[in-house]
């Protein structure tokens, strides 16, 4: 644990990750601080990068993006494999919500959203598979979301 983060900071983080729109006055009240010191702590957590930003969590299905897939990608095992081109392509693809470099059999895991199977197919065939250095791609479609959270397990952190 970061030594500069104390119990009050952890409580602030717990509350903000549940409701990023919480006013400073309400936040201060819930962590038993006056508003000024509470705001200073929040600003410090932001400046240190512990709080990376604030966002609205959207429902992909209600936006017409009803298909979710996890796509594993393996690159060709050559020294000149254009990894940077792959990274740039993934960064610029709006369908890709997240991309992780992995150990093991596959090199990358992508979380992809699309309107439907046709949209996903266009993304896969017209963009992903046309990249140089792609050796293998496997897709698994999400049937049901059992757990999907952005909350870090702060209660697990030694206090």
Short mmCIF file of N, CA and C in Angstrom, two decimals:
data_model
loop_
_atom_site.label_atom_id
_atom_site.label_comp_id
_atom_site.label_asym_id
_atom_site.label_seq_id
_atom_site.Cartn_x
_atom_site.Cartn_y
_atom_site.Cartn_z
N UNK A 1 0.85 -1.19 0.00
CA UNK A 1 0.00 0.00 0.00
C UNK A 1 0.88 1.23 0.00
N UNK A 2 0.45 2.25 -0.71
CA UNK A 2 1.13 3.52 -0.72
C UNK A 2 1.14 4.08 0.70
N UNK A 3 2.31 4.39 1.20
CA UNK A 3 2.45 4.84 2.60
C UNK A 3 1.73 6.15 2.87
N UNK A 4 1.53 6.97 1.84
CA UNK A 4 0.90 8.27 2.06
C UNK A 4 -0.63 8.19 2.08
N UNK A 5 -1.18 7.02 1.82
CA UNK A 5 -2.63 6.85 1.83
C UNK A 5 -3.04 6.29 3.19
N UNK A 6 -3.86 7.03 3.89
CA UNK A 6 -4.31 6.59 5.21
C UNK A 6 -5.77 6.14 5.14
N UNK A 7 -6.32 5.83 6.31
CA UNK A 7 -7.70 5.33 6.36
C UNK A 7 -8.72 6.34 5.82
N UNK A 8 -8.49 7.60 6.08
CA UNK A 8 -9.41 8.63 5.59
C UNK A 8 -9.37 8.69 4.06
N UNK A 9 -8.15 8.62 3.50
CA UNK A 9 -8.03 8.59 2.04
C UNK A 9 -8.74 7.37 1.46
N UNK A 10 -8.58 6.22 2.09
CA UNK A 10 -9.25 5.01 1.61
C UNK A 10 -10.76 5.17 1.65
N UNK A 11 -11.27 5.78 2.69
CA UNK A 11 -12.72 6.01 2.80
C UNK A 11 -13.18 6.97 1.70
N UNK A 12 -12.39 8.02 1.45
CA UNK A 12 -12.72 8.95 0.36
C UNK A 12 -12.77 8.19 -0.96
N UNK A 13 -11.79 7.35 -1.20
CA UNK A 13 -11.75 6.57 -2.44
C UNK A 13 -12.93 5.62 -2.55
N UNK A 14 -13.28 4.96 -1.44
CA UNK A 14 -14.44 4.06 -1.45
C UNK A 14 -15.70 4.81 -1.86
N UNK A 15 -15.90 5.97 -1.27
CA UNK A 15 -17.11 6.75 -1.56
C UNK A 15 -17.12 7.29 -2.98
N UNK A 16 -15.98 7.79 -3.44
CA UNK A 16 -15.93 8.36 -4.79
C UNK A 16 -16.05 7.31 -5.88
N UNK A 17 -15.54 6.12 -5.64
CA UNK A 17 -15.68 5.12 -6.71
C UNK A 17 -17.10 4.58 -6.78
N UNK A 18 -17.86 4.73 -5.73
CA UNK A 18 -19.28 4.36 -5.78
C UNK A 18 -20.13 5.47 -6.38
N UNK A 19 -19.72 6.74 -6.13
CA UNK A 19 -20.47 7.88 -6.64
C UNK A 19 -19.50 9.04 -6.89
N UNK A 20 -19.01 9.12 -8.11
CA UNK A 20 -18.05 10.16 -8.48
C UNK A 20 -18.66 11.54 -8.54
N UNK A 21 -19.98 11.63 -8.44
CA UNK A 21 -20.66 12.93 -8.46
C UNK A 21 -20.96 13.44 -7.05
N UNK A 22 -20.48 12.74 -6.05
CA UNK A 22 -20.69 13.15 -4.66
C UNK A 22 -20.08 14.54 -4.45
N UNK A 23 -20.85 15.45 -3.88
CA UNK A 23 -20.33 16.80 -3.65
C UNK A 23 -19.25 16.76 -2.56
N UNK A 24 -18.36 17.72 -2.60
CA UNK A 24 -17.31 17.78 -1.59
C UNK A 24 -17.90 17.92 -0.19
N UNK A 25 -18.99 18.68 -0.05
CA UNK A 25 -19.63 18.85 1.25
C UNK A 25 -20.15 17.51 1.78
N UNK A 26 -20.81 16.73 0.92
CA UNK A 26 -21.32 15.42 1.34
C UNK A 26 -20.18 14.45 1.63
N UNK A 27 -19.16 14.49 0.79
CA UNK A 27 -18.00 13.64 1.00
C UNK A 27 -17.33 13.97 2.33
N UNK A 28 -17.11 15.24 2.58
CA UNK A 28 -16.46 15.67 3.83
C UNK A 28 -17.27 15.21 5.04
N UNK A 29 -18.56 15.34 4.96
CA UNK A 29 -19.42 14.91 6.07
C UNK A 29 -19.28 13.42 6.32
N UNK A 30 -19.26 12.63 5.26
CA UNK A 30 -19.20 11.18 5.40
C UNK A 30 -17.85 10.66 5.89
N UNK A 31 -16.79 11.46 5.70
CA UNK A 31 -15.47 11.04 6.19
C UNK A 31 -15.05 11.82 7.43
N UNK A 32 -15.99 12.61 7.97
CA UNK A 32 -15.77 13.37 9.22
C UNK A 32 -14.61 14.36 9.11
N UNK A 33 -14.62 15.11 8.00
CA UNK A 33 -13.67 16.20 7.82
C UNK A 33 -14.44 17.46 7.47
N UNK A 34 -13.82 18.61 7.63
CA UNK A 34 -14.43 19.82 7.11
C UNK A 34 -14.15 19.87 5.61
N UNK A 35 -14.92 20.64 4.85
CA UNK A 35 -14.78 20.63 3.39
C UNK A 35 -13.37 20.96 2.87
N UNK A 36 -12.69 21.93 3.44
CA UNK A 36 -11.37 22.32 2.91
C UNK A 36 -10.34 21.20 2.99
N UNK A 37 -10.14 20.57 4.16
CA UNK A 37 -9.18 19.47 4.20
C UNK A 37 -9.60 18.28 3.33
N UNK A 38 -10.89 18.05 3.21
CA UNK A 38 -11.38 16.96 2.36
C UNK A 38 -11.02 17.24 0.91
N UNK A 39 -11.26 18.46 0.47
CA UNK A 39 -10.94 18.83 -0.91
C UNK A 39 -9.44 18.74 -1.16
N UNK A 40 -8.62 19.14 -0.19
CA UNK A 40 -7.16 19.02 -0.34
C UNK A 40 -6.76 17.56 -0.53
N UNK A 41 -7.37 16.67 0.25
CA UNK A 41 -7.05 15.25 0.12
C UNK A 41 -7.46 14.71 -1.25
N UNK A 42 -8.63 15.09 -1.71
CA UNK A 42 -9.09 14.63 -3.03
C UNK A 42 -8.14 15.15 -4.11
N UNK A 43 -7.77 16.42 -4.05
CA UNK A 43 -6.85 16.99 -5.04
C UNK A 43 -5.50 16.27 -5.01
N UNK A 44 -5.01 15.93 -3.81
CA UNK A 44 -3.75 15.21 -3.70
C UNK A 44 -3.85 13.81 -4.31
N UNK A 45 -4.97 13.14 -4.08
CA UNK A 45 -5.19 11.82 -4.68
C UNK A 45 -5.26 11.92 -6.20
N UNK A 46 -5.83 13.00 -6.72
CA UNK A 46 -5.87 13.22 -8.16
C UNK A 46 -4.46 13.51 -8.70
N UNK A 47 -3.74 14.41 -8.05
CA UNK A 47 -2.40 14.80 -8.52
C UNK A 47 -1.41 13.65 -8.47
N UNK A 48 -1.56 12.77 -7.48
CA UNK A 48 -0.65 11.63 -7.36
C UNK A 48 -0.99 10.51 -8.34
N UNK A 49 -2.14 10.62 -9.00
CA UNK A 49 -2.54 9.61 -9.98
C UNK A 49 -3.33 8.46 -9.39
N UNK A 50 -3.59 8.47 -8.09
CA UNK A 50 -4.42 7.42 -7.50
C UNK A 50 -5.82 7.52 -8.09
N UNK A 51 -6.35 8.73 -8.17
CA UNK A 51 -7.61 8.98 -8.89
C UNK A 51 -7.20 9.39 -10.30
N UNK A 52 -7.49 8.52 -11.29
CA UNK A 52 -7.08 8.78 -12.67
C UNK A 52 -8.07 9.67 -13.40
N UNK A 53 -9.32 9.72 -12.95
CA UNK A 53 -10.32 10.52 -13.62
C UNK A 53 -11.70 10.13 -13.14
N UNK A 54 -12.70 10.74 -13.74
CA UNK A 54 -14.09 10.49 -13.41
C UNK A 54 -14.84 10.20 -14.71
N UNK A 55 -15.79 9.29 -14.65
CA UNK A 55 -16.51 8.93 -15.88
C UNK A 55 -17.92 8.47 -15.54
N UNK A 56 -18.80 8.63 -16.50
CA UNK A 56 -20.15 8.07 -16.40
C UNK A 56 -20.08 6.64 -16.93
N UNK A 57 -20.68 5.71 -16.22
CA UNK A 57 -20.73 4.32 -16.66
C UNK A 57 -21.99 4.13 -17.49
N UNK A 58 -21.80 3.70 -18.73
CA UNK A 58 -22.90 3.61 -19.68
C UNK A 58 -23.34 2.17 -19.87
N UNK A 59 -24.61 1.99 -20.20
CA UNK A 59 -25.16 0.68 -20.48
C UNK A 59 -25.06 0.43 -21.98
N UNK A 60 -24.15 -0.45 -22.37
CA UNK A 60 -23.90 -0.68 -23.79
C UNK A 60 -25.15 -1.18 -24.53
N UNK A 61 -25.93 -2.02 -23.88
CA UNK A 61 -27.13 -2.56 -24.53
C UNK A 61 -28.13 -1.46 -24.85
N UNK A 62 -28.32 -0.54 -23.91
CA UNK A 62 -29.27 0.55 -24.14
C UNK A 62 -28.80 1.53 -25.20
N UNK A 63 -27.50 1.47 -25.50
CA UNK A 63 -26.94 2.32 -26.56
C UNK A 63 -26.89 1.62 -27.90
N UNK A 64 -27.41 0.40 -27.95
CA UNK A 64 -27.42 -0.34 -29.21
C UNK A 64 -26.15 -1.14 -29.45
N UNK A 65 -25.32 -1.29 -28.43
CA UNK A 65 -24.10 -2.09 -28.54
C UNK A 65 -24.31 -3.37 -27.74
N UNK A 66 -25.19 -4.21 -28.23
CA UNK A 66 -25.65 -5.38 -27.49
C UNK A 66 -24.74 -6.59 -27.54
N UNK A 67 -23.72 -6.57 -28.39
CA UNK A 67 -22.83 -7.71 -28.49
C UNK A 67 -21.49 -7.37 -27.83
N UNK A 68 -21.08 -8.23 -26.90
CA UNK A 68 -19.76 -8.09 -26.28
C UNK A 68 -18.97 -9.36 -26.55
N UNK A 69 -17.69 -9.18 -26.77
CA UNK A 69 -16.83 -10.33 -27.03
C UNK A 69 -15.48 -10.11 -26.37
N UNK A 70 -14.86 -11.22 -26.04
CA UNK A 70 -13.47 -11.20 -25.60
C UNK A 70 -12.68 -11.88 -26.71
N UNK A 71 -11.68 -11.19 -27.18
CA UNK A 71 -10.91 -11.64 -28.33
C UNK A 71 -9.46 -11.84 -27.91
N UNK A 72 -8.94 -13.04 -28.12
CA UNK A 72 -7.52 -13.28 -27.85
C UNK A 72 -6.77 -13.16 -29.16
N UNK A 73 -5.61 -12.52 -29.07
CA UNK A 73 -4.78 -12.28 -30.26
C UNK A 73 -3.38 -12.78 -29.97
N UNK A 74 -2.87 -13.55 -30.91
CA UNK A 74 -1.48 -14.00 -30.85
C UNK A 74 -0.76 -13.39 -32.05
N UNK A 75 0.37 -12.78 -31.79
CA UNK A 75 1.18 -12.21 -32.87
C UNK A 75 2.19 -13.24 -33.34
N UNK A 76 2.65 -13.06 -34.56
CA UNK A 76 3.70 -13.93 -35.08
C UNK A 76 4.95 -13.75 -34.22
N UNK A 77 5.65 -14.84 -33.97
CA UNK A 77 6.81 -14.80 -33.09
C UNK A 77 8.08 -14.49 -33.87
N UNK A 78 8.11 -13.32 -34.45
CA UNK A 78 9.31 -12.87 -35.16
C UNK A 78 9.81 -11.61 -34.47
N UNK A 79 11.06 -11.34 -34.64
CA UNK A 79 11.64 -10.15 -34.02
C UNK A 79 11.06 -8.88 -34.61
N UNK A 80 10.65 -8.92 -35.87
CA UNK A 80 10.17 -7.72 -36.53
C UNK A 80 8.64 -7.60 -36.53
N UNK A 81 7.98 -8.38 -35.65
CA UNK A 81 6.53 -8.29 -35.56
C UNK A 81 6.14 -6.86 -35.20
N UNK A 82 5.26 -6.25 -35.98
CA UNK A 82 4.91 -4.83 -35.79
C UNK A 82 3.99 -4.62 -34.58
N UNK A 83 4.54 -4.79 -33.38
CA UNK A 83 3.77 -4.64 -32.15
C UNK A 83 3.20 -3.22 -32.01
N UNK A 84 4.00 -2.23 -32.38
CA UNK A 84 3.55 -0.84 -32.24
C UNK A 84 2.37 -0.55 -33.15
N UNK A 85 2.35 -1.13 -34.32
CA UNK A 85 1.22 -0.96 -35.23
C UNK A 85 -0.04 -1.59 -34.64
N UNK A 86 0.12 -2.76 -34.02
CA UNK A 86 -1.02 -3.41 -33.36
C UNK A 86 -1.54 -2.52 -32.23
N UNK A 87 -0.63 -2.01 -31.40
CA UNK A 87 -1.03 -1.14 -30.29
C UNK A 87 -1.78 0.09 -30.80
N UNK A 88 -1.27 0.71 -31.85
CA UNK A 88 -1.91 1.90 -32.41
C UNK A 88 -3.29 1.56 -32.97
N UNK A 89 -3.41 0.43 -33.64
CA UNK A 89 -4.70 0.03 -34.20
C UNK A 89 -5.73 -0.22 -33.11
N UNK A 90 -5.31 -0.86 -32.03
CA UNK A 90 -6.22 -1.12 -30.91
C UNK A 90 -6.63 0.19 -30.24
N UNK A 91 -5.67 1.09 -30.05
CA UNK A 91 -5.96 2.38 -29.43
C UNK A 91 -6.99 3.17 -30.23
N UNK A 92 -6.93 3.06 -31.55
CA UNK A 92 -7.83 3.86 -32.40
C UNK A 92 -9.16 3.17 -32.69
N UNK A 93 -9.32 1.93 -32.28
CA UNK A 93 -10.57 1.19 -32.56
C UNK A 93 -11.61 1.48 -31.48
N UNK A 94 -12.68 2.19 -31.80
CA UNK A 94 -13.68 2.52 -30.78
C UNK A 94 -14.38 1.29 -30.22
N UNK A 95 -14.40 0.19 -30.95
CA UNK A 95 -15.05 -1.03 -30.47
C UNK A 95 -14.29 -1.68 -29.32
N UNK A 96 -13.00 -1.41 -29.22
CA UNK A 96 -12.16 -2.04 -28.20
C UNK A 96 -12.24 -1.21 -26.92
N UNK A 97 -12.86 -1.80 -25.89
CA UNK A 97 -12.97 -1.12 -24.60
C UNK A 97 -11.69 -1.24 -23.80
N UNK A 98 -11.04 -2.40 -23.89
CA UNK A 98 -9.79 -2.59 -23.17
C UNK A 98 -8.95 -3.62 -23.90
N UNK A 99 -7.65 -3.51 -23.68
CA UNK A 99 -6.70 -4.44 -24.28
C UNK A 99 -5.60 -4.69 -23.26
N UNK A 100 -5.31 -5.96 -23.03
CA UNK A 100 -4.31 -6.34 -22.05
C UNK A 100 -3.25 -7.22 -22.71
N UNK A 101 -1.98 -6.91 -22.46
CA UNK A 101 -0.89 -7.79 -22.87
C UNK A 101 -0.80 -8.88 -21.80
N UNK A 102 -0.68 -10.14 -22.24
CA UNK A 102 -0.74 -11.27 -21.33
C UNK A 102 0.50 -12.16 -21.41
N UNK A 103 0.66 -12.96 -20.38
CA UNK A 103 1.60 -14.07 -20.45
C UNK A 103 0.81 -15.29 -20.88
N UNK A 104 1.50 -16.35 -21.28
CA UNK A 104 0.81 -17.58 -21.64
C UNK A 104 0.68 -17.76 -23.14
N UNK A 105 -0.34 -18.50 -23.53
CA UNK A 105 -0.54 -18.86 -24.94
C UNK A 105 -0.81 -17.68 -25.85
N UNK A 106 -1.65 -16.75 -25.39
CA UNK A 106 -2.00 -15.63 -26.26
C UNK A 106 -1.24 -14.39 -25.80
N UNK A 107 -1.10 -13.44 -26.71
CA UNK A 107 -0.36 -12.22 -26.41
C UNK A 107 -1.25 -11.11 -25.86
N UNK A 108 -2.49 -11.04 -26.35
CA UNK A 108 -3.39 -9.96 -25.97
C UNK A 108 -4.80 -10.47 -25.74
N UNK A 109 -5.51 -9.78 -24.86
CA UNK A 109 -6.94 -10.02 -24.64
C UNK A 109 -7.65 -8.69 -24.83
N UNK A 110 -8.62 -8.68 -25.76
CA UNK A 110 -9.39 -7.48 -26.05
C UNK A 110 -10.83 -7.67 -25.58
N UNK A 111 -11.38 -6.63 -25.00
CA UNK A 111 -12.81 -6.60 -24.68
C UNK A 111 -13.43 -5.69 -25.74
N UNK A 112 -14.34 -6.25 -26.53
CA UNK A 112 -14.89 -5.56 -27.69
C UNK A 112 -16.41 -5.47 -27.55
N UNK A 113 -16.97 -4.33 -27.94
CA UNK A 113 -18.42 -4.17 -28.03
C UNK A 113 -18.78 -3.86 -29.48
N UNK A 114 -19.95 -4.31 -29.88
CA UNK A 114 -20.44 -4.05 -31.24
C UNK A 114 -21.97 -4.04 -31.21
N UNK A 115 -22.54 -3.49 -32.27
CA UNK A 115 -24.00 -3.46 -32.36
C UNK A 115 -24.57 -4.86 -32.46
N UNK A 116 -23.93 -5.67 -33.30
CA UNK A 116 -24.44 -7.02 -33.57
C UNK A 116 -23.32 -7.84 -34.20
N UNK A 117 -23.63 -9.05 -34.62
CA UNK A 117 -22.62 -9.93 -35.19
C UNK A 117 -22.04 -9.37 -36.49
N UNK A 118 -22.86 -8.69 -37.27
CA UNK A 118 -22.37 -8.10 -38.52
C UNK A 118 -21.33 -7.01 -38.23
N UNK A 119 -21.62 -6.15 -37.27
CA UNK A 119 -20.68 -5.10 -36.87
C UNK A 119 -19.39 -5.72 -36.35
N UNK A 120 -19.51 -6.73 -35.52
CA UNK A 120 -18.33 -7.41 -34.98
C UNK A 120 -17.51 -8.04 -36.11
N UNK A 121 -18.20 -8.67 -37.05
CA UNK A 121 -17.53 -9.31 -38.18
C UNK A 121 -16.75 -8.28 -39.00
N UNK A 122 -17.34 -7.12 -39.23
CA UNK A 122 -16.64 -6.05 -39.97
C UNK A 122 -15.39 -5.61 -39.21
N UNK A 123 -15.52 -5.43 -37.90
CA UNK A 123 -14.36 -5.05 -37.10
C UNK A 123 -13.26 -6.11 -37.22
N UNK A 124 -13.64 -7.36 -37.07
CA UNK A 124 -12.67 -8.45 -37.10
C UNK A 124 -12.03 -8.61 -38.49
N UNK A 125 -12.86 -8.72 -39.52
CA UNK A 125 -12.36 -9.01 -40.86
C UNK A 125 -11.69 -7.80 -41.52
N UNK A 126 -12.28 -6.64 -41.36
CA UNK A 126 -11.79 -5.45 -42.07
C UNK A 126 -10.69 -4.70 -41.33
N UNK A 127 -10.59 -4.89 -40.03
CA UNK A 127 -9.60 -4.13 -39.29
C UNK A 127 -8.57 -5.01 -38.59
N UNK A 128 -9.04 -5.88 -37.71
CA UNK A 128 -8.10 -6.64 -36.90
C UNK A 128 -7.29 -7.63 -37.72
N UNK A 129 -7.96 -8.43 -38.52
CA UNK A 129 -7.26 -9.47 -39.28
C UNK A 129 -6.42 -8.94 -40.43
N UNK A 130 -6.60 -7.68 -40.78
CA UNK A 130 -5.78 -7.08 -41.84
C UNK A 130 -4.46 -6.51 -41.32
N UNK A 131 -4.27 -6.53 -40.02
CA UNK A 131 -3.01 -6.02 -39.46
C UNK A 131 -1.88 -7.00 -39.72
N UNK A 132 -0.71 -6.47 -40.01
CA UNK A 132 0.47 -7.32 -40.18
C UNK A 132 0.85 -7.97 -38.86
N UNK A 133 1.32 -9.20 -38.94
CA UNK A 133 1.84 -9.87 -37.75
C UNK A 133 0.84 -10.63 -36.93
N UNK A 134 -0.43 -10.67 -37.34
CA UNK A 134 -1.45 -11.42 -36.60
C UNK A 134 -1.31 -12.89 -36.95
N UNK A 135 -1.05 -13.72 -35.94
CA UNK A 135 -0.92 -15.16 -36.18
C UNK A 135 -2.22 -15.89 -35.89
N UNK A 136 -2.94 -15.45 -34.85
CA UNK A 136 -4.15 -16.19 -34.45
C UNK A 136 -5.08 -15.25 -33.70
N UNK A 137 -6.39 -15.42 -33.95
CA UNK A 137 -7.42 -14.65 -33.25
C UNK A 137 -8.53 -15.62 -32.88
N UNK A 138 -8.96 -15.55 -31.63
CA UNK A 138 -10.09 -16.37 -31.17
C UNK A 138 -11.07 -15.45 -30.45
N UNK A 139 -12.35 -15.65 -30.71
CA UNK A 139 -13.38 -14.81 -30.11
C UNK A 139 -14.32 -15.65 -29.26
N UNK A 140 -14.70 -15.08 -28.13
CA UNK A 140 -15.72 -15.67 -27.26
C UNK A 140 -16.75 -14.59 -26.98
N UNK A 141 -18.02 -14.93 -27.18
CA UNK A 141 -19.08 -13.95 -27.01
C UNK A 141 -19.67 -14.05 -25.61
N UNK A 142 -19.99 -12.90 -25.05
CA UNK A 142 -20.58 -12.83 -23.71
C UNK A 142 -22.05 -13.22 -23.81
N UNK A 143 -22.44 -14.23 -23.04
CA UNK A 143 -23.84 -14.64 -22.99
C UNK A 143 -24.57 -13.91 -21.88
N UNK A 144 -23.88 -13.72 -20.76
CA UNK A 144 -24.49 -13.08 -19.59
C UNK A 144 -23.38 -12.48 -18.75
N UNK A 145 -23.62 -11.29 -18.23
CA UNK A 145 -22.66 -10.65 -17.34
C UNK A 145 -23.02 -11.00 -15.91
N UNK A 146 -22.13 -11.71 -15.24
CA UNK A 146 -22.38 -12.14 -13.86
C UNK A 146 -21.89 -11.07 -12.88
N UNK A 147 -20.73 -10.53 -13.14
CA UNK A 147 -20.19 -9.44 -12.32
C UNK A 147 -19.42 -8.51 -13.23
N UNK A 148 -19.68 -7.22 -13.09
CA UNK A 148 -18.99 -6.21 -13.88
C UNK A 148 -18.92 -4.96 -13.03
N UNK A 149 -17.77 -4.68 -12.47
CA UNK A 149 -17.62 -3.53 -11.59
C UNK A 149 -16.35 -2.78 -11.91
N UNK A 150 -16.31 -1.54 -11.51
CA UNK A 150 -15.10 -0.74 -11.62
C UNK A 150 -14.51 -0.48 -10.23
N UNK A 151 -15.18 -0.97 -9.19
CA UNK A 151 -14.74 -0.69 -7.82
C UNK A 151 -13.56 -1.55 -7.42
N UNK A 152 -12.49 -0.90 -6.98
CA UNK A 152 -11.31 -1.59 -6.45
C UNK A 152 -11.63 -2.13 -5.06
N UNK A 153 -11.07 -3.27 -4.70
CA UNK A 153 -11.34 -3.87 -3.38
C UNK A 153 -10.52 -3.18 -2.28
N UNK A 154 -10.90 -1.95 -1.95
CA UNK A 154 -10.12 -1.16 -1.00
C UNK A 154 -10.15 -1.73 0.41
N UNK A 155 -11.20 -2.48 0.75
CA UNK A 155 -11.27 -3.09 2.07
C UNK A 155 -10.17 -4.13 2.24
N UNK A 156 -9.63 -4.63 1.13
CA UNK A 156 -8.57 -5.64 1.17
C UNK A 156 -7.22 -5.04 1.49
N UNK A 157 -7.08 -3.73 1.29
CA UNK A 157 -5.79 -3.07 1.49
C UNK A 157 -5.51 -2.95 2.98
N UNK A 158 -4.31 -3.35 3.38
CA UNK A 158 -3.92 -3.24 4.80
C UNK A 158 -3.98 -1.78 5.21
N UNK A 159 -4.64 -1.57 6.30
CA UNK A 159 -4.79 -0.18 6.77
C UNK A 159 -3.91 0.08 7.95
#
